[in-house]
């Protein structure tokens, strides 16, 4: 596997890099960013995974997330993957008769699932990419201590972070999310994505639904969620009260912070990014 370095920049005495490689999961080129904090030669560092939301690439959090100062102080590697496979001729980039396809389905909206429905099953294997392939690349090419990993995300990426942590409880020490989609079974974004990628059998959706996973017995030591009360998607798409109820019913520790006046944007995320990283530090 050849890893191409697209760019590196010094920041907070560490290095912010952007890299590309040919993925065996998606059969496309994939791009991701990694921040390496200052560290001693030979030192292995804990890893924070950040999964982005609808329409985003690795660049959104890399450019606007304001994570590097805290990561440099805490000694965290910060990894930001893309949200879907990409390419000008990629089947499944859009659905011609759907005007919203480029926004909440197809390109930029991989939902961190393994698609089983044509034509998306050829390339949309984001679950395998995040859970299997990219961790091997990080371990092989960066000073990562893979025994100390945590995961976080925003919106669709919050959904990805929560479901991946619940499916891999031995891998991730902690999980947090900004404004996550907590139940794709019960919101328009999720219903569109999971029916399009997986099919209409909703029983097969449960492994991609945080509330359903918890109800079915999946566990993680603790969850933190921060949610803006001025988020335009709060009522119809995000529904944090469903996660609160699921965690209460199952006895899962949940810290749910509601923030007056904050929306769904990176103004919100960047405000509370350092709080999340310091929260993860307790577990790493």
CSV table of C-alpha atoms in Angstrom, one decimal:
chain,number,residue,atom,x,y,z
A,1,UNK,CA,0.0,0.0,0.0
A,2,UNK,CA,1.4,3.4,-1.1
A,3,UNK,CA,0.5,6.4,1.0
A,4,UNK,CA,0.7,9.7,-0.9
A,5,UNK,CA,1.4,12.8,1.1
A,6,UNK,CA,-0.7,15.7,-0.2
A,7,UNK,CA,0.4,18.3,2.2
A,8,UNK,CA,2.1,18.9,5.6
A,9,UNK,CA,2.1,22.0,7.7
A,10,UNK,CA,3.6,22.8,11.1
A,11,UNK,CA,1.0,23.7,13.7
A,12,UNK,CA,1.3,23.9,17.5
A,13,UNK,CA,4.8,22.4,17.2
A,14,UNK,CA,3.2,19.3,15.6
A,15,UNK,CA,2.4,18.4,12.0
A,16,UNK,CA,-0.9,18.6,10.2
A,17,UNK,CA,-0.9,16.3,7.2
A,18,UNK,CA,-3.3,15.3,4.5
A,19,UNK,CA,-2.8,11.9,2.8
A,20,UNK,CA,-4.3,9.8,0.0
A,21,UNK,CA,-4.2,6.1,-0.9
A,22,UNK,CA,-5.9,3.5,-3.0
A,23,UNK,CA,-8.5,1.9,-0.8
A,24,UNK,CA,-9.2,-1.9,-0.9
A,25,UNK,CA,-12.6,-1.3,0.8
A,26,UNK,CA,-14.1,1.3,-1.5
A,27,UNK,CA,-11.9,0.6,-4.6
A,28,UNK,CA,-11.4,4.3,-5.0
A,29,UNK,CA,-8.7,6.7,-3.9
A,30,UNK,CA,-9.5,8.0,-0.3
A,31,UNK,CA,-8.1,11.1,1.4
A,32,UNK,CA,-7.8,11.7,5.1
A,33,UNK,CA,-6.0,14.0,7.5
A,34,UNK,CA,-3.8,13.3,10.5
A,35,UNK,CA,-2.5,15.7,13.1
A,36,UNK,CA,0.6,14.4,14.9
A,37,UNK,CA,1.4,16.4,18.1
A,38,UNK,CA,4.9,17.1,19.3
A,39,UNK,CA,6.4,14.0,20.9
A,40,UNK,CA,9.6,12.2,21.8
A,41,UNK,CA,11.2,10.0,19.2
A,42,UNK,CA,9.9,6.5,19.5
A,43,UNK,CA,6.9,7.5,21.6
A,44,UNK,CA,3.5,6.0,20.8
A,45,UNK,CA,0.5,8.2,21.1
A,46,UNK,CA,-3.2,7.7,21.7
A,47,UNK,CA,-5.6,8.2,18.7
A,48,UNK,CA,-8.7,10.3,18.4
A,49,UNK,CA,-11.0,9.5,15.4
A,50,UNK,CA,-13.3,12.2,14.2
A,51,UNK,CA,-16.1,11.3,11.7
A,52,UNK,CA,-17.6,14.2,9.8
A,53,UNK,CA,-21.2,14.8,8.8
A,54,UNK,CA,-23.3,15.1,5.6
A,55,UNK,CA,-21.7,17.0,2.7
A,56,UNK,CA,-18.3,17.1,4.5
A,57,UNK,CA,-14.9,15.8,3.7
A,58,UNK,CA,-11.8,15.5,5.9
A,59,UNK,CA,-11.2,19.2,5.3
A,60,UNK,CA,-14.1,20.6,7.3
A,61,UNK,CA,-12.9,19.6,10.7
A,62,UNK,CA,-9.2,20.0,9.6
A,63,UNK,CA,-9.8,23.6,8.6
A,64,UNK,CA,-12.5,24.7,11.1
A,65,UNK,CA,-12.4,22.2,14.1
A,66,UNK,CA,-9.9,24.1,16.3
A,67,UNK,CA,-8.6,20.8,17.7
A,68,UNK,CA,-4.8,21.1,17.3
A,69,UNK,CA,-4.0,23.2,20.4
A,70,UNK,CA,-5.8,20.7,22.7
A,71,UNK,CA,-4.3,17.7,20.9
A,72,UNK,CA,-0.8,19.2,21.1
A,73,UNK,CA,-1.3,19.7,24.9
A,74,UNK,CA,-2.8,16.3,25.4
A,75,UNK,CA,-0.5,14.4,23.1
A,76,UNK,CA,-3.3,13.0,20.8
A,77,UNK,CA,-3.1,11.9,17.2
A,78,UNK,CA,-6.3,13.3,15.5
A,79,UNK,CA,-7.5,11.3,12.4
A,80,UNK,CA,-10.2,12.7,10.1
A,81,UNK,CA,-11.4,10.4,7.3
A,82,UNK,CA,-13.6,11.3,4.4
A,83,UNK,CA,-17.4,10.7,4.5
A,84,UNK,CA,-17.8,8.6,1.4
A,85,UNK,CA,-15.9,7.3,-1.7
A,86,UNK,CA,-15.4,9.8,-4.4
A,87,UNK,CA,-14.6,9.9,-8.1
A,88,UNK,CA,-16.1,11.6,-11.2
A,89,UNK,CA,-17.3,8.2,-12.7
A,90,UNK,CA,-18.3,6.6,-9.4
A,91,UNK,CA,-21.6,4.7,-9.7
A,92,UNK,CA,-23.9,5.9,-7.0
A,93,UNK,CA,-22.6,9.4,-6.7
A,94,UNK,CA,-26.2,10.6,-7.2
A,95,UNK,CA,-29.6,9.5,-8.1
A,96,UNK,CA,-30.8,11.3,-11.2
A,97,UNK,CA,-34.4,11.8,-10.2
A,98,UNK,CA,-33.6,12.9,-6.7
A,99,UNK,CA,-32.8,16.7,-6.4
A,100,UNK,CA,-31.4,16.1,-2.8
A,101,UNK,CA,-29.1,13.3,-3.8
A,102,UNK,CA,-25.9,15.3,-3.5
A,103,UNK,CA,-26.9,16.5,-0.1
A,104,UNK,CA,-28.1,13.6,2.0
A,105,UNK,CA,-27.5,10.5,-0.1
A,106,UNK,CA,-24.6,9.3,-2.3
A,107,UNK,CA,-21.5,11.5,-2.6
A,108,UNK,CA,-20.5,12.9,0.8
A,109,UNK,CA,-23.2,10.9,2.6
A,110,UNK,CA,-21.8,7.4,3.1
A,111,UNK,CA,-23.4,7.0,6.6
A,112,UNK,CA,-20.5,4.7,7.7
A,113,UNK,CA,-22.3,1.6,6.5
A,114,UNK,CA,-21.4,-1.3,4.2
A,115,UNK,CA,-23.9,-0.9,1.3
A,116,UNK,CA,-25.5,-4.1,0.1
A,117,UNK,CA,-27.8,-2.6,-2.5
A,118,UNK,CA,-26.7,-1.9,-6.1
A,119,UNK,CA,-25.1,0.2,-7.4
A,120,UNK,CA,-23.7,1.4,-4.0
A,121,UNK,CA,-22.5,-2.1,-2.9
A,122,UNK,CA,-19.5,-1.7,-5.3
A,123,UNK,CA,-17.9,1.2,-3.5
A,124,UNK,CA,-19.8,2.3,-0.5
A,125,UNK,CA,-18.1,0.2,2.1
A,126,UNK,CA,-17.4,2.9,4.7
A,127,UNK,CA,-17.9,0.6,7.7
A,128,UNK,CA,-15.1,-1.6,6.5
A,129,UNK,CA,-12.9,1.4,5.6
A,130,UNK,CA,-13.3,3.0,9.1
A,131,UNK,CA,-13.3,-0.1,11.2
A,132,UNK,CA,-10.7,-2.2,9.4
A,133,UNK,CA,-8.7,-0.6,6.6
A,134,UNK,CA,-7.8,2.9,7.8
A,135,UNK,CA,-6.8,1.7,11.4
A,136,UNK,CA,-4.2,-0.6,9.7
A,137,UNK,CA,-2.9,2.3,7.7
A,138,UNK,CA,-2.7,4.6,10.8
A,139,UNK,CA,-0.9,1.9,12.8
A,140,UNK,CA,1.6,1.2,10.0
A,141,UNK,CA,2.5,4.8,9.1
A,142,UNK,CA,2.1,7.0,12.2
A,143,UNK,CA,3.3,6.8,15.9
A,144,UNK,CA,0.0,5.5,17.0
A,145,UNK,CA,-0.7,3.4,20.2
A,146,UNK,CA,-3.7,1.4,18.9
A,147,UNK,CA,-4.4,0.1,22.4
A,148,UNK,CA,-5.6,3.7,23.2
A,149,UNK,CA,-8.3,4.8,20.8
A,150,UNK,CA,-11.4,7.0,21.2
A,151,UNK,CA,-13.9,8.1,18.7
A,152,UNK,CA,-16.1,11.2,18.1
A,153,UNK,CA,-18.1,12.7,15.3
A,154,UNK,CA,-20.7,15.3,14.2
A,155,UNK,CA,-24.2,14.7,12.9
A,156,UNK,CA,-24.0,11.7,10.5
A,157,UNK,CA,-20.4,11.3,11.9
A,158,UNK,CA,-21.8,11.3,15.4
A,159,UNK,CA,-24.1,8.5,14.3
A,160,UNK,CA,-21.0,6.8,12.9
A,161,UNK,CA,-18.9,7.3,16.0
A,162,UNK,CA,-21.6,6.0,18.3
A,163,UNK,CA,-22.5,2.9,16.3
A,164,UNK,CA,-18.9,2.0,15.7
A,165,UNK,CA,-18.0,2.4,19.4
A,166,UNK,CA,-21.0,0.2,20.4
A,167,UNK,CA,-20.1,-2.5,17.8
A,168,UNK,CA,-16.4,-2.4,18.9
A,169,UNK,CA,-16.4,-2.0,22.7
A,170,UNK,CA,-13.0,-3.5,23.2
A,171,UNK,CA,-11.3,-1.1,20.8
A,172,UNK,CA,-12.6,2.4,21.9
A,173,UNK,CA,-12.0,3.7,25.4
A,174,UNK,CA,-14.6,6.4,25.0
A,175,UNK,CA,-17.1,8.0,22.5
A,176,UNK,CA,-18.6,11.4,22.1
A,177,UNK,CA,-20.6,13.3,19.5
A,178,UNK,CA,-21.8,16.7,18.4
A,179,UNK,CA,-25.5,16.8,17.4
A,180,UNK,CA,-25.6,13.1,16.4
A,181,UNK,CA,-28.2,11.3,14.4
A,182,UNK,CA,-29.1,8.9,17.2
A,183,UNK,CA,-31.8,6.8,15.4
A,184,UNK,CA,-31.7,6.5,11.6
A,185,UNK,CA,-34.7,4.1,12.0
A,186,UNK,CA,-36.7,7.1,13.1
A,187,UNK,CA,-35.6,10.1,11.0
A,188,UNK,CA,-35.8,11.1,7.3
A,189,UNK,CA,-32.0,11.2,6.8
A,190,UNK,CA,-31.6,7.7,8.1
A,191,UNK,CA,-34.6,6.2,6.4
A,192,UNK,CA,-33.4,7.5,3.0
A,193,UNK,CA,-29.8,6.4,3.5
A,194,UNK,CA,-30.4,3.0,5.0
A,195,UNK,CA,-33.2,2.0,2.5
A,196,UNK,CA,-31.0,3.2,-0.4
A,197,UNK,CA,-27.8,1.5,0.8
A,198,UNK,CA,-29.2,-1.6,2.5
A,199,UNK,CA,-32.8,-2.1,1.4
A,200,UNK,CA,-36.2,-2.0,3.0
A,201,UNK,CA,-35.8,-4.7,5.6
A,202,UNK,CA,-35.5,-2.5,8.7
A,203,UNK,CA,-34.3,-5.4,10.9
A,204,UNK,CA,-31.0,-5.1,8.9
A,205,UNK,CA,-30.8,-1.4,9.8
A,206,UNK,CA,-30.5,-2.0,13.6
A,207,UNK,CA,-26.7,-2.5,13.6
A,208,UNK,CA,-26.5,1.1,12.2
A,209,UNK,CA,-28.8,2.6,14.8
A,210,UNK,CA,-27.4,3.8,18.1
A,211,UNK,CA,-30.7,3.4,20.1
A,212,UNK,CA,-31.4,0.0,18.5
A,213,UNK,CA,-27.9,-1.2,19.3
A,214,UNK,CA,-28.3,-0.2,22.9
A,215,UNK,CA,-31.7,-1.8,23.1
A,216,UNK,CA,-30.2,-5.0,21.6
A,217,UNK,CA,-27.5,-5.2,24.3
A,218,UNK,CA,-24.5,-3.3,22.9
A,219,UNK,CA,-22.6,-1.3,25.5
A,220,UNK,CA,-19.9,1.3,25.8
A,221,UNK,CA,-18.6,2.6,29.2
A,222,UNK,CA,-19.7,6.2,28.7
A,223,UNK,CA,-21.2,8.5,26.1
A,224,UNK,CA,-20.9,12.3,25.9
A,225,UNK,CA,-23.2,14.3,23.6
A,226,UNK,CA,-23.3,18.1,23.1
A,227,UNK,CA,-26.3,19.5,21.2
A,228,UNK,CA,-27.2,23.0,20.2
A,229,UNK,CA,-30.8,24.1,21.1
A,230,UNK,CA,-30.9,26.3,18.0
A,231,UNK,CA,-30.1,23.5,15.7
A,232,UNK,CA,-32.5,23.5,12.8
A,233,UNK,CA,-32.3,19.6,12.6
A,234,UNK,CA,-32.9,19.0,16.3
A,235,UNK,CA,-36.6,17.9,16.3
A,236,UNK,CA,-37.0,16.1,13.0
A,237,UNK,CA,-33.6,14.5,12.5
A,238,UNK,CA,-31.5,14.3,15.6
A,239,UNK,CA,-33.9,13.5,18.5
A,240,UNK,CA,-31.4,13.3,21.4
A,241,UNK,CA,-34.3,12.5,23.8
A,242,UNK,CA,-34.4,9.1,22.1
A,243,UNK,CA,-30.8,8.4,23.1
A,244,UNK,CA,-31.4,9.7,26.6
A,245,UNK,CA,-34.4,7.3,27.0
A,246,UNK,CA,-32.4,4.3,25.5
A,247,UNK,CA,-29.5,4.9,27.8
A,248,UNK,CA,-31.7,5.3,30.8
A,249,UNK,CA,-33.5,2.1,30.1
A,250,UNK,CA,-30.2,0.2,29.6
A,251,UNK,CA,-28.3,1.8,32.4
A,252,UNK,CA,-25.7,3.3,30.0
A,253,UNK,CA,-23.9,6.4,31.3
A,254,UNK,CA,-24.8,9.4,29.1
A,255,UNK,CA,-23.7,13.0,29.5
A,256,UNK,CA,-26.1,15.1,27.4
A,257,UNK,CA,-25.3,18.8,27.3
A,258,UNK,CA,-27.8,21.1,25.7
A,259,UNK,CA,-26.5,24.5,24.7
A,260,UNK,CA,-28.8,27.5,24.3
A,261,UNK,CA,-28.3,29.5,21.0
A,262,UNK,CA,-25.9,27.1,19.3
A,263,UNK,CA,-26.7,25.7,15.8
A,264,UNK,CA,-25.4,22.7,13.8
A,265,UNK,CA,-22.3,24.5,12.4
A,266,UNK,CA,-18.6,24.4,13.1
A,267,UNK,CA,-19.1,27.5,15.2
A,268,UNK,CA,-20.8,25.2,17.7
A,269,UNK,CA,-18.3,22.3,17.2
A,270,UNK,CA,-15.2,24.4,17.6
A,271,UNK,CA,-16.6,26.0,20.7
A,272,UNK,CA,-16.8,22.7,22.6
A,273,UNK,CA,-14.1,20.7,20.8
A,274,UNK,CA,-11.5,21.2,23.5
A,275,UNK,CA,-14.0,20.1,26.1
A,276,UNK,CA,-14.6,16.8,24.3
A,277,UNK,CA,-10.9,16.2,23.9
A,278,UNK,CA,-10.3,16.8,27.6
A,279,UNK,CA,-13.2,14.5,28.4
A,280,UNK,CA,-11.6,11.7,26.2
A,281,UNK,CA,-8.3,12.3,28.0
A,282,UNK,CA,-9.8,10.8,31.2
A,283,UNK,CA,-10.2,7.5,29.4
A,284,UNK,CA,-7.0,7.5,27.3
